[in-house]
């Protein structure tokens, strides 16, 4: 990652190389907000869902291949195909 200056502006720019695609974010020091200027998008060929991280898309695609929901909630019996989704659900019973 490298920081550069926008031409004619004092706003810092963060550039990151992601598999040949460039992610550019500019942030305003006065407002403290940042906005994405351009971002790589990974789209699932099976359902059309889009994500900005390659790993998230890989994990999502595995859901299409995983048929049985082998993770069950001990309290209500609801089933999930990923353990992390079950753990998020279990928080609803104990919060």
Tab-separated table of C-alpha atoms in Angstrom:
chain	number	residue	atom	x	y	z
A	1	UNK	CA	0.000	0.000	0.000
A	2	UNK	CA	1.210	3.455	-0.719
A	3	UNK	CA	-0.051	6.926	0.129
A	4	UNK	CA	-0.020	9.619	-2.505
A	5	UNK	CA	-1.556	13.038	-2.979
A	6	UNK	CA	-4.410	13.735	-5.383
A	7	UNK	CA	-3.318	16.245	-7.996
A	8	UNK	CA	-4.539	19.697	-7.014
A	9	UNK	CA	-5.909	18.493	-3.686
A	10	UNK	CA	-4.680	17.865	-0.167
A	11	UNK	CA	-6.729	14.665	0.272
A	12	UNK	CA	-4.678	11.496	0.843
A	13	UNK	CA	-5.327	8.547	-1.430
A	14	UNK	CA	-4.822	4.925	-0.478
A	15	UNK	CA	-4.085	2.664	-3.408
A	16	UNK	CA	-4.027	-1.084	-3.046
A	17	UNK	CA	-3.328	-3.624	-5.727
A	18	UNK	CA	-5.758	-6.552	-5.686
A	19	UNK	CA	-5.166	-9.156	-8.378
A	20	UNK	CA	-4.698	-6.572	-11.088
A	21	UNK	CA	-7.574	-4.370	-9.912
A	22	UNK	CA	-7.015	-1.108	-8.123
A	23	UNK	CA	-8.894	-0.051	-5.015
A	24	UNK	CA	-8.781	3.696	-4.524
A	25	UNK	CA	-10.193	5.415	-1.453
A	26	UNK	CA	-10.004	9.094	-0.744
A	27	UNK	CA	-10.675	10.615	2.630
A	28	UNK	CA	-11.289	14.176	3.643
A	29	UNK	CA	-9.318	15.294	6.668
A	30	UNK	CA	-11.931	17.935	7.500
A	31	UNK	CA	-14.985	15.660	7.576
A	32	UNK	CA	-13.251	12.431	8.558
A	33	UNK	CA	-15.360	10.484	6.080
A	34	UNK	CA	-14.079	8.314	3.284
A	35	UNK	CA	-15.678	7.166	0.081
A	36	UNK	CA	-14.787	4.386	-2.291
A	37	UNK	CA	-13.910	5.708	-5.701
A	38	UNK	CA	-13.431	2.384	-7.446
A	39	UNK	CA	-13.554	-1.089	-5.993
A	40	UNK	CA	-13.161	-4.642	-7.331
A	41	UNK	CA	-16.382	-6.627	-7.350
A	42	UNK	CA	-16.659	-10.412	-7.274
A	43	UNK	CA	-20.010	-11.771	-8.485
A	44	UNK	CA	-21.354	-15.275	-7.881
A	45	UNK	CA	-22.166	-16.972	-11.186
A	46	UNK	CA	-24.837	-19.114	-9.511
A	47	UNK	CA	-26.995	-16.524	-7.715
A	48	UNK	CA	-25.652	-13.114	-8.782
A	49	UNK	CA	-24.672	-11.928	-5.290
A	50	UNK	CA	-21.745	-9.460	-5.326
A	51	UNK	CA	-18.952	-8.994	-2.788
A	52	UNK	CA	-15.819	-6.887	-2.551
A	53	UNK	CA	-13.510	-9.533	-1.038
A	54	UNK	CA	-12.326	-12.635	-2.894
A	55	UNK	CA	-12.305	-14.773	0.255
A	56	UNK	CA	-15.908	-13.836	1.045
A	57	UNK	CA	-16.893	-14.938	-2.449
A	58	UNK	CA	-15.041	-18.261	-2.070
A	59	UNK	CA	-16.841	-18.899	1.215
A	60	UNK	CA	-20.170	-17.930	-0.376
A	61	UNK	CA	-19.653	-20.324	-3.314
A	62	UNK	CA	-19.035	-23.197	-0.891
A	63	UNK	CA	-22.536	-22.619	0.479
A	64	UNK	CA	-23.967	-23.547	-2.925
A	65	UNK	CA	-22.089	-26.856	-2.774
A	66	UNK	CA	-22.894	-27.640	0.860
A	67	UNK	CA	-26.335	-29.271	0.909
A	68	UNK	CA	-26.782	-30.617	4.470
A	69	UNK	CA	-27.133	-28.114	7.295
A	70	UNK	CA	-25.024	-29.970	9.814
A	71	UNK	CA	-24.788	-27.283	12.529
A	72	UNK	CA	-27.867	-27.256	14.805
A	73	UNK	CA	-28.796	-24.908	17.640
A	74	UNK	CA	-29.102	-26.785	20.957
A	75	UNK	CA	-31.804	-24.381	22.172
A	76	UNK	CA	-34.277	-24.147	19.272
A	77	UNK	CA	-33.030	-26.700	16.746
A	78	UNK	CA	-32.494	-24.247	13.887
A	79	UNK	CA	-29.880	-25.593	11.469
A	80	UNK	CA	-27.074	-23.896	9.542
A	81	UNK	CA	-24.546	-25.013	6.962
A	82	UNK	CA	-21.749	-22.908	8.517
A	83	UNK	CA	-20.584	-22.939	12.131
A	84	UNK	CA	-20.004	-19.172	12.239
A	85	UNK	CA	-23.651	-18.549	11.279
A	86	UNK	CA	-24.767	-20.882	14.081
A	87	UNK	CA	-22.615	-18.990	16.599
A	88	UNK	CA	-24.129	-15.658	15.525
A	89	UNK	CA	-27.613	-17.178	15.907
A	90	UNK	CA	-26.802	-18.565	19.380
A	91	UNK	CA	-26.082	-15.046	20.612
A	92	UNK	CA	-29.800	-14.269	20.200
A	93	UNK	CA	-30.612	-16.797	22.923
A	94	UNK	CA	-28.042	-15.504	25.413
A	95	UNK	CA	-28.151	-11.728	24.977
